[in-house]
Each structure stands twice: as structure tokens, then as C-alpha cells.
Short mmCIF file of C-alpha atoms and ligand atoms in Angstrom, two decimals:
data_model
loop_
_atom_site.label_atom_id
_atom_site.label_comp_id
_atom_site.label_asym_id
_atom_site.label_seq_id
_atom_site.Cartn_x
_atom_site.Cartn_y
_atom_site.Cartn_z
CA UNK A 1 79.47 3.62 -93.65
CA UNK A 2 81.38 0.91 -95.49
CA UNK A 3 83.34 -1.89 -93.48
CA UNK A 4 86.09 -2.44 -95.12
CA UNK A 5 89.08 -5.38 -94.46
CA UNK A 6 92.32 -3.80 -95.43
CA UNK A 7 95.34 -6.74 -95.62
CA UNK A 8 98.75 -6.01 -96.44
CA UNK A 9 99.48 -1.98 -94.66
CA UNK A 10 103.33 -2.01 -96.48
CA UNK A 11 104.58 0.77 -98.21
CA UNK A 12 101.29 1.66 -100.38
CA UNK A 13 98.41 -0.52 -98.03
CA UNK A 14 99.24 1.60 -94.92
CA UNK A 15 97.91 5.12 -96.93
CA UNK A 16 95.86 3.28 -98.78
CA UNK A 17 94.10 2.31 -96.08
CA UNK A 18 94.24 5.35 -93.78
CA UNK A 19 92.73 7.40 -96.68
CA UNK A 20 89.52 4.78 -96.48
CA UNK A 21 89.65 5.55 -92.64
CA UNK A 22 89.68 9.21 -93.38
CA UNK A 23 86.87 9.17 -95.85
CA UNK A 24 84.70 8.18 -92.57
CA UNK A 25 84.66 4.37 -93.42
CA UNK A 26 85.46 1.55 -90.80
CA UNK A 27 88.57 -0.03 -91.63
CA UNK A 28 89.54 -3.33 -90.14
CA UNK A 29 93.27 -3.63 -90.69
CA UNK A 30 95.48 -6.64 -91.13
CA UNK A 31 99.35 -7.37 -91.55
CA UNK A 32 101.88 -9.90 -90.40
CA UNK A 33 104.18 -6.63 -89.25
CA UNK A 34 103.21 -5.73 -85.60
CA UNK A 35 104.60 -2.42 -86.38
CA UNK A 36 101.92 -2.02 -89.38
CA UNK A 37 99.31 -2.87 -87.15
CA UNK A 38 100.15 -0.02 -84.60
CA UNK A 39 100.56 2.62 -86.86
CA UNK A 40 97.46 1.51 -88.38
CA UNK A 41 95.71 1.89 -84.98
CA UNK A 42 97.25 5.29 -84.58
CA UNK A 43 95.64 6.16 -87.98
CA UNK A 44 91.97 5.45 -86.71
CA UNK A 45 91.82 1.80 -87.88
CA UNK A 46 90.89 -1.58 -85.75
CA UNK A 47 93.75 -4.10 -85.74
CA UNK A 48 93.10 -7.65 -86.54
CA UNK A 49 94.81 -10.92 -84.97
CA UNK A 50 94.74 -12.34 -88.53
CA UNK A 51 93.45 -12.22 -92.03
CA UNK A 52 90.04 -14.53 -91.19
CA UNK A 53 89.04 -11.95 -88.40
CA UNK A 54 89.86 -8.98 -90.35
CA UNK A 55 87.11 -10.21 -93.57
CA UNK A 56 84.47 -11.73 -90.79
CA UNK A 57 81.89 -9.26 -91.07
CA UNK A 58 83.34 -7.02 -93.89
CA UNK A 59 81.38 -5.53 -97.14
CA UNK A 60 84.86 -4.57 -98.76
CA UNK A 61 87.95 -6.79 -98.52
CA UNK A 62 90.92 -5.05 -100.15
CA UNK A 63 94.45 -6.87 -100.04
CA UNK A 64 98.08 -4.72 -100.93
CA UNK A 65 100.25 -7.93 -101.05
CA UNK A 66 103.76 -8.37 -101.81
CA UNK A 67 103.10 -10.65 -104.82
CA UNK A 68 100.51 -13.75 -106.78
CA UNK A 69 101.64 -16.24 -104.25
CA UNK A 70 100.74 -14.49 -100.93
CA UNK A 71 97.78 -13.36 -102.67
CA UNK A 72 96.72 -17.02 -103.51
CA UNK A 73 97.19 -18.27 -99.83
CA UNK A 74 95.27 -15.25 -98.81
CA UNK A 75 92.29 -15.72 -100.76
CA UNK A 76 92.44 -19.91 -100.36
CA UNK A 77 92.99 -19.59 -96.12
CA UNK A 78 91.29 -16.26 -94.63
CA UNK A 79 89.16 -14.29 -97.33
CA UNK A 80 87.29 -17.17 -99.08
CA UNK A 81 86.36 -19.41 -96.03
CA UNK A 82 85.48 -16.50 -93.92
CA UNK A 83 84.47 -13.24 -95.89
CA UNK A 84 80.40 -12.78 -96.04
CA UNK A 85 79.85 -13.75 -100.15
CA UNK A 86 77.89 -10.41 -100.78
CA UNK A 87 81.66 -8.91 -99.70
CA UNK A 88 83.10 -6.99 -102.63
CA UNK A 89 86.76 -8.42 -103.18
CA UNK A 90 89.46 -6.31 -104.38
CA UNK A 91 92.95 -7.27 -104.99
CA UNK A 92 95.59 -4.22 -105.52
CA UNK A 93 98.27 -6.12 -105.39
CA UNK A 94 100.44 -6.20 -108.77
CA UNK A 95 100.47 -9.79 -109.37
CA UNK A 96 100.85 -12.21 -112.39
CA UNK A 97 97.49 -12.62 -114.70
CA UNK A 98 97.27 -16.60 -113.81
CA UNK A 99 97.04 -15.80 -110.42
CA UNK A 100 94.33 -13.16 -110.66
CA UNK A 101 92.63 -15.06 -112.92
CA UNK A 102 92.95 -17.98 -110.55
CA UNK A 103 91.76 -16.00 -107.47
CA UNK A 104 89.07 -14.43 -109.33
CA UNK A 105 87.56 -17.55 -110.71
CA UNK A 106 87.88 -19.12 -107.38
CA UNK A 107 85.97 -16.27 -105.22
CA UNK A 108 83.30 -16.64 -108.67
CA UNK A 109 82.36 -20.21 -107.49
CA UNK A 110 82.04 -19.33 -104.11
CA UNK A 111 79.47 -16.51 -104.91
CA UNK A 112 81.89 -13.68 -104.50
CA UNK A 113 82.83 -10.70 -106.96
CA UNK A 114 85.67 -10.37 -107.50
CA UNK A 115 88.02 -7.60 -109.17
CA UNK A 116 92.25 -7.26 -110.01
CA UNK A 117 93.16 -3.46 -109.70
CA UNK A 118 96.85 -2.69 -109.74
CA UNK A 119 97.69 0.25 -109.24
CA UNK A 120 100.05 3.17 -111.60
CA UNK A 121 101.61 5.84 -109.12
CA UNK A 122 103.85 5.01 -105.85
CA UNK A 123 103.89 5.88 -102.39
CA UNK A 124 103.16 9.26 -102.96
CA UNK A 125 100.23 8.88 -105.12
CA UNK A 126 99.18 6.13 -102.16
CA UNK A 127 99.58 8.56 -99.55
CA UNK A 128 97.88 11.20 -101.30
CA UNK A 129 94.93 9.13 -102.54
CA UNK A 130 95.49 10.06 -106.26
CA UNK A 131 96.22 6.65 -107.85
CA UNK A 132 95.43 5.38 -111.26
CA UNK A 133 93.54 2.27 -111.04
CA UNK A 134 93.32 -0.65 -113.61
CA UNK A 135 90.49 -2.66 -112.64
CA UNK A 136 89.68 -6.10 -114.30
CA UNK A 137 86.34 -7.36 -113.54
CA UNK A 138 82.92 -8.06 -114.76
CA UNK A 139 80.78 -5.36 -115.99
CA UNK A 140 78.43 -5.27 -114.19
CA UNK A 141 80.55 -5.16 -110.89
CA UNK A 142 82.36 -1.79 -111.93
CA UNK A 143 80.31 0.60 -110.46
CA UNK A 144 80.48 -0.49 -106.28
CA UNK A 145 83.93 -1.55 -107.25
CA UNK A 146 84.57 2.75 -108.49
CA UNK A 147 82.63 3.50 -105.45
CA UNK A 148 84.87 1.60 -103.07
CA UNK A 149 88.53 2.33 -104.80
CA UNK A 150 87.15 6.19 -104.68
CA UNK A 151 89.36 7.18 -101.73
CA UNK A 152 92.10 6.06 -103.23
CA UNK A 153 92.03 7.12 -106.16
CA UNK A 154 92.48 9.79 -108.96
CA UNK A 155 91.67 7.62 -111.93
CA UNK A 156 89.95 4.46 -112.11
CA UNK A 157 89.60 2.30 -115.77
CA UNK A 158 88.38 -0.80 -116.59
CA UNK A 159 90.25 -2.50 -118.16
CA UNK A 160 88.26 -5.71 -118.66
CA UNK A 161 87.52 -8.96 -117.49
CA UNK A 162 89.38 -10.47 -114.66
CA UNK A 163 93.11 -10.18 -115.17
CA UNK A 164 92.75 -7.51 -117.42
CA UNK A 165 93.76 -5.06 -114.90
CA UNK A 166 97.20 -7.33 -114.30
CA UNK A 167 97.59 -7.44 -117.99
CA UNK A 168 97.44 -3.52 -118.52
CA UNK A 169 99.96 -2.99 -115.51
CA UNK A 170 102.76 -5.23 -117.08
CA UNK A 171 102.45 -4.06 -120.22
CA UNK A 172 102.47 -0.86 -118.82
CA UNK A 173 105.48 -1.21 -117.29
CA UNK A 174 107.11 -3.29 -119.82
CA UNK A 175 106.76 -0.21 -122.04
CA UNK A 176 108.19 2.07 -118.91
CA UNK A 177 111.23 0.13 -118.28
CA UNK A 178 111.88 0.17 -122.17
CA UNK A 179 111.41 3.98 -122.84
CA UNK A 180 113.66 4.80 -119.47
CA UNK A 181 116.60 2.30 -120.74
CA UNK A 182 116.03 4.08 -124.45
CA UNK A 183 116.21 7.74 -122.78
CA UNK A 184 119.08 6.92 -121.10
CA UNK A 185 120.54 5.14 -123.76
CA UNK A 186 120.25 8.82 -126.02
CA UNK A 187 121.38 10.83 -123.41
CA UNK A 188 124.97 8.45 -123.13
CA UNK A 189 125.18 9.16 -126.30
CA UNK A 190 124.88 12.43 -126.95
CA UNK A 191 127.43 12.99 -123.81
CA UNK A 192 130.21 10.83 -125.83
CA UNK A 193 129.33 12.80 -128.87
CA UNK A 194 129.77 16.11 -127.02
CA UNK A 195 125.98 17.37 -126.87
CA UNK A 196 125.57 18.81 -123.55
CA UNK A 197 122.55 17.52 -121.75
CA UNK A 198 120.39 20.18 -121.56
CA UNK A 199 120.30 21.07 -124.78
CA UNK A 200 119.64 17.55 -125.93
CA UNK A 201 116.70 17.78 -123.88
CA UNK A 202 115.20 21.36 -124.99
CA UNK A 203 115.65 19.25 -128.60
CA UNK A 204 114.36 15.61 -127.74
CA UNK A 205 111.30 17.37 -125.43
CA UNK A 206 110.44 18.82 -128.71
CA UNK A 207 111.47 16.69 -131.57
CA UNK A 208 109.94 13.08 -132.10
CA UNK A 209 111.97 11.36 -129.26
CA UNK A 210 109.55 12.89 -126.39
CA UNK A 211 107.98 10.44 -124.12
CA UNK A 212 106.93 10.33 -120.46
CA UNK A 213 110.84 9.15 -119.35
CA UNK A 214 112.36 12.32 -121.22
CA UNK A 215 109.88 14.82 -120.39
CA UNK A 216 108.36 14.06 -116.51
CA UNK A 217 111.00 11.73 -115.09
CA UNK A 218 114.19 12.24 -116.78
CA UNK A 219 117.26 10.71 -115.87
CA UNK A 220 119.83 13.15 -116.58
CA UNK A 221 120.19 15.56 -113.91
CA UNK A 222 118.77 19.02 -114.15
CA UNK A 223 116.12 19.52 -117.24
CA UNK A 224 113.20 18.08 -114.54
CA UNK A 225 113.77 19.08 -111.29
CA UNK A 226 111.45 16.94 -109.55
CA UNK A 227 112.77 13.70 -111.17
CA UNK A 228 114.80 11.05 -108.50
CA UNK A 229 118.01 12.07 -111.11
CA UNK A 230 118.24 15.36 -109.17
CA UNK A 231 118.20 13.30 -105.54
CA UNK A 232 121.06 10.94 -106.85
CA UNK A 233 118.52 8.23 -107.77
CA UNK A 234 116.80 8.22 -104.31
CA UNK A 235 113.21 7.80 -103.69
CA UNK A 236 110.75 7.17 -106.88
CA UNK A 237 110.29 3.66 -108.18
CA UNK A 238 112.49 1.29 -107.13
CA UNK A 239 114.84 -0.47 -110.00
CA UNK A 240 113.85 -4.01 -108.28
CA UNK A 241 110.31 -3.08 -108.55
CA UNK A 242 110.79 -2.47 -112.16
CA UNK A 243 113.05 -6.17 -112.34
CA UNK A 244 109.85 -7.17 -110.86
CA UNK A 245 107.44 -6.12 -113.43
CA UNK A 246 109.44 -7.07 -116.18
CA UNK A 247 109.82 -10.67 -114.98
CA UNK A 248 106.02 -10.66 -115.27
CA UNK A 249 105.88 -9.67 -118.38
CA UNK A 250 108.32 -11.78 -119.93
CA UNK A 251 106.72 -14.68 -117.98
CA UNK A 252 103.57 -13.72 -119.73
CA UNK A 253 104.95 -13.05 -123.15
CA UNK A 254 106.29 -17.27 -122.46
CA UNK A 255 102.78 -17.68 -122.04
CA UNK A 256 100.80 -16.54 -124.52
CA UNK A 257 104.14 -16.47 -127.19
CA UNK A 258 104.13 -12.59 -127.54
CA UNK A 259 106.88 -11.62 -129.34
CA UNK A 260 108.82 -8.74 -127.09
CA UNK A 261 112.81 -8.87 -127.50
CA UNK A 262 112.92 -5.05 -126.42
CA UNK A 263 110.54 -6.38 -122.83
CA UNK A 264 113.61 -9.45 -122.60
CA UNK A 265 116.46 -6.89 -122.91
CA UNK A 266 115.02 -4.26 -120.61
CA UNK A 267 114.82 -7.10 -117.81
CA UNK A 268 118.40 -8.47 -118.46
CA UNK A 269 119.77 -4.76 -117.81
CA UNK A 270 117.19 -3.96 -115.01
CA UNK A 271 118.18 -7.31 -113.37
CA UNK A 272 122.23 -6.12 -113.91
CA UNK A 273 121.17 -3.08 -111.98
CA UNK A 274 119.95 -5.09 -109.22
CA UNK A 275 122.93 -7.76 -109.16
CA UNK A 276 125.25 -4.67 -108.62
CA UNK A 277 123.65 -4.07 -105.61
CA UNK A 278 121.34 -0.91 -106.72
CA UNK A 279 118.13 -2.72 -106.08
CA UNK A 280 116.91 0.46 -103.48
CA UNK A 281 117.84 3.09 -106.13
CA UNK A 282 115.24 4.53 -108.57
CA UNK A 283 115.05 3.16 -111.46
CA UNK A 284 116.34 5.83 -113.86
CA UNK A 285 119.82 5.10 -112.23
CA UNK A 286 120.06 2.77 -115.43
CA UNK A 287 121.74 6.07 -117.11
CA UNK A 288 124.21 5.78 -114.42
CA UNK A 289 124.82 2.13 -115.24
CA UNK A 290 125.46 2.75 -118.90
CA UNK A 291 127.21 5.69 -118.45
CA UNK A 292 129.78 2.85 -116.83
CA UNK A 293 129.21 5.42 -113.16
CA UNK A 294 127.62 2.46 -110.59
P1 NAD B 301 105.54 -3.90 -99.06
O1 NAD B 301 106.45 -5.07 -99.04
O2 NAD B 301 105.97 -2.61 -98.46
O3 NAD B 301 104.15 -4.31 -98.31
C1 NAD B 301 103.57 -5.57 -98.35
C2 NAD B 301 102.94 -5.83 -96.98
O4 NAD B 301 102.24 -7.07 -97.03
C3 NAD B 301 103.98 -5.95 -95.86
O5 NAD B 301 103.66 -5.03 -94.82
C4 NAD B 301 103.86 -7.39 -95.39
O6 NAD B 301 104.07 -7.56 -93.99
C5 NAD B 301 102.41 -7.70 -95.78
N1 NAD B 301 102.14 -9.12 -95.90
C6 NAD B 301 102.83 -10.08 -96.58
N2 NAD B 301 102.21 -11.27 -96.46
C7 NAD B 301 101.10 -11.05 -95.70
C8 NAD B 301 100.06 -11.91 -95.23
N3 NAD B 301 100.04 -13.22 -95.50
N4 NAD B 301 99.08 -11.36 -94.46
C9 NAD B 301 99.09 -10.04 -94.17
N5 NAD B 301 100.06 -9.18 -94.57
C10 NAD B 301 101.05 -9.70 -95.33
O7 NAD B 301 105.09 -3.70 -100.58
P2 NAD B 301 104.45 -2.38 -101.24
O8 NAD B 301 105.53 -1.50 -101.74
O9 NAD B 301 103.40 -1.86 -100.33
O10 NAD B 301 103.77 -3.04 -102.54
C11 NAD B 301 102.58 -3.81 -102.46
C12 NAD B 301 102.14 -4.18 -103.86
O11 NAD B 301 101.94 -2.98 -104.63
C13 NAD B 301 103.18 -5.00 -104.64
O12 NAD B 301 102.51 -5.97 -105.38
C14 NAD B 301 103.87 -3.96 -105.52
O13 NAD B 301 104.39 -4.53 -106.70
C15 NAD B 301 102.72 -3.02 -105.82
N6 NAD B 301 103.13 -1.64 -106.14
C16 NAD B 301 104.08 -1.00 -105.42
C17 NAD B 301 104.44 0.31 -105.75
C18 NAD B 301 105.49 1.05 -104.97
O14 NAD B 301 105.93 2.12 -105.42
N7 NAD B 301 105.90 0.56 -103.79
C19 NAD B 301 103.79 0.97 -106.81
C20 NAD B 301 102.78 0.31 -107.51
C21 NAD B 301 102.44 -1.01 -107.16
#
């Protein structure tokens, strides 16, 4: 049986975590929300009083943070000053690459390894234990780092070196947010040009326009009936969780001076969305937006 330290039980930590409690390994749980904590006991898991006591004795540490700068206080005050250094470290968090790369090379000096692994899939996937993982880490690390994300997981990839992982998830994303706004963007069109949506679907699904946005999440109501479009934009992934991962990108593309105008546009819309108060909706409600509806 593993010991593992699991910090940050939000949204995706708390069945995160409860699937590494059912899978018969001792979870020590930690989160600044008392409520977290309880439910967390409920689920089988030992409640911390902080961060420190939750890595004492762990062999795992795996933190589900909000974003690089809780993750960087996390590492600096509990997890490197009090984590045994034969403790695997695992961040899930989706977080810029600086500050994985930061972390990583941090826990490195102290005798640690270290690993980014972001996460594709939401709540669901969280709850279910079928995420895709994107792990960024040395080598020769990858194969107790598979073992311990196992639970969790349906896929697991290297992607690299530490803050590879990071650097797959934005780009990811990047290309997500564009392909939605580019979807939607056809499907206003075709309605001011009289094509009914349906049919411009049973086309576009089967012409050269298909992509992941058209054909599993589309946001026109009706062609896939398990997309958030169908639940008036409820539920899915949330449109400031997108704004999110597109600031990340574009603060990356600064970075390195990647050229991606498309990346800069999608975040300028996304972050309209937002400003007009739709931050909880999913984040195909961008058809709504240029449809002139929100
Ligand atoms: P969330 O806000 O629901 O959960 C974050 C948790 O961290 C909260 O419970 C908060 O109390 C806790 N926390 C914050 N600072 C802490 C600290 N210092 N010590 C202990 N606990 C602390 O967020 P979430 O939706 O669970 O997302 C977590 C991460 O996963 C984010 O980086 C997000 O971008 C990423 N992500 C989310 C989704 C999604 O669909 N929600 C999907 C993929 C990736």
C-alpha cells in the first residue's frame, strides 16, 4: 500500500483522490476548505491540519491546485521542507511552464523527483478515474510516476522533460478554444445564409471541416446530444477555464516569440464571454455570443 499526500480536494482533487482511496491506497488529504476535508473523510481518507503534515511520512505527494502561484508556495513552504526526498512528487495542477519548470528544478536540488501532469478531461473524467495525463518528467522517473497516476487515469503520455506536460496542455487547449470559436463561427454562418443546422452538420461531420468541436462537442443544439449545447451551455468546461488556458498560452507564446494570432484572438473573445458575465457557462456558449443571443 502506497501513502499518498493528496493537496488541493476542489472540483477534480476531491475524485481524484477518492479514486486513490478506493484503489486500497492510504490517502492523507489536505485543503484550506473545511468542507473538502470532511467529505474527504467521508470518502475513506485521513484529514490533515495543513500541507507539512499531510507530505510528513508520504511516498506520493500529489497537489490539484488552483494555479502556478499556489503551486509555488506549496512546494517552497510544506512539500519541500517536509516531504521524505525518496517521495515521488506530482503536480496535476494546470499551471504555467516557468512555474513547473521552477518547482521541478527546485524539488531536483533537494533530491526529489519530480513530474508536471495536467490533466485533459473534467470533472467527470476525475470522478470516473478515466483522465488523460500529460506527464513531463525525466525518463527514467516515468514508470512509478504511471504506476501512481494509474487510478486516475485512462491515458497517461509523456510528454517530456519537466514542463513538457504544461506545454502540451496549453497548446492543447489553445488549439480547443480555436476550433470551438471556428465551429461556431461556420455554424453563424450558415444560419444567416439559410442552411439549417443539421444539415450543415451531416455535411461538415463529413466534409473537410470535421474536428473534435463539430463532431463530439458541438455547439449547435441537437446533432450531439450529449454536448453542454443541448443543456443551454450548462455543465462541461467552463468558458473562464478556457480564458484561463489561453492566457497561458499567449503568455508563453510572449515568451518564447511563437507566432499565434489565431491563440490572441480566441482569448480576446473567450475573455468577452467572461466580461459579459458568462464565466460559469460552458464554453461552446461562444456560438451564442456570436450569434449576438448572450
Ligand atoms: P478548484 O478551485 O475547484 O479546486 C482547487 C482547490 O485547491 C480548492 O478546494 C482550494 O481550497 C484548494 N487550495 C487552494 N490553495 C490551497 C492551499 N494553499 N493548500 C491546500 N489547498 C488549497 O479547481 P479545480 O476545478 O479542481 O481545478 C484544479 C486544477 O485543475 C486547475 O489548475 C484547473 O485549471 C485544472 N483543471 C480543471 C478542470 C475542470 O474541468 N475543472 C479540467 C482540467 C484541469
Amino acid at each position: 500500500m502506497t501513502r499518498i499526500a493528496f493537496i488541493g480536494l476542489g472540483n477534480m482533487g476531491s475524485g481524484m483522490a477518492a479514486n486513490q482511496a478506493k484503489a486500497g491506497h492510504e490517502v492523507v488529504a489536505f485543503d484550506l476548505s473545511a468542507d473538502a476535508l470532511a467529505r474527504a473523510k467521508e470518502q475513506g481518507m485521513s484529514a490533515a491540519a495543513s500541507a507539512a503534515e499531510a507530505v510528513k511520512d508520504a511516498n506520493v505527494v500529489i497537489t490539484m491546485l488552483p494555479a502556478g502561484s499556489h503551486v509555488r508556495d506549496v512546494y517552497m513552504d510544506a512539500i519541500l521542507p517536509n516531504a521524505p526526498t525518496d517521495a515521488l512528487l506530482i503536480d496535476c495542477s494546470t499551471i504555467d511552464v516557468d512555474s513547473a519548470r521552477t518547482v521541478a528544478r527546485d524539488a531536483s536540488m533537494r533530491g526529489f523527483r519530480a513530474a508536471d501532469a495536467p490533466v485533459s478531461g473534467g470533472t467527470a473524467a476525475a470522478n470516473a478515474g478515466s483522465l488523460t495525463f500529460m506527464v513531463g518528467c525525466r525518463e527514467q522517473d516515468f514508470a512509478e510516476i504511471e504506476e501512481a497516476l494509474k487510478p486516475m487515469a485512462k491515458a497517461i503520455i509523456r510528454a517530456g522533460d519537466s514542463g513538457t506536460g504544461q506545454a502540451a496542455k496549453i497548446c492543447n487547449n489553445m488549439l480547443l478554444g480555436i476550433s470551438m470559436i471556428g465551429v461556431s463561427e461556420a455554424f453563424a454562418l450558415a444560419e444567416g445564409l439559410g442552411l439549417d443546422g443539421q444539415k450543415f452538420f451531416d455535411i461538415a461531420s463529413q466534409a473537410s471541416g470535421q474536428c473534435w468541436s463539430l463532431t463530439s462537442y458541438c455547439p449547435w443544439p441537437g446533432p450531439v446530444p450529449a454536448a453542454p449545447s443541448n443543456r443551454d451551455y450548462e455543465g462541461g468546461f467552463a468558458a473562464a477555464m478556457m480564458l484561463k488556458d489561453l492566457k497561458l498560452a499567449q503568455d508563453a507564446a510572449d515568451t518564447t516569440g511563437a507566432p499565434t494570432p489565431l491563440g490572441g484572438a480566441a482569448e480576446a473573445l473567450y475573455s468577452e464571454l467572461v466580461q459579459r458575465g458568462y464565466a460559469n457557462k460552458d464554453f461552446s456558449a461562444i456560438l451564442q455570443m456570436l450569434r449576438g443571443r448572450l
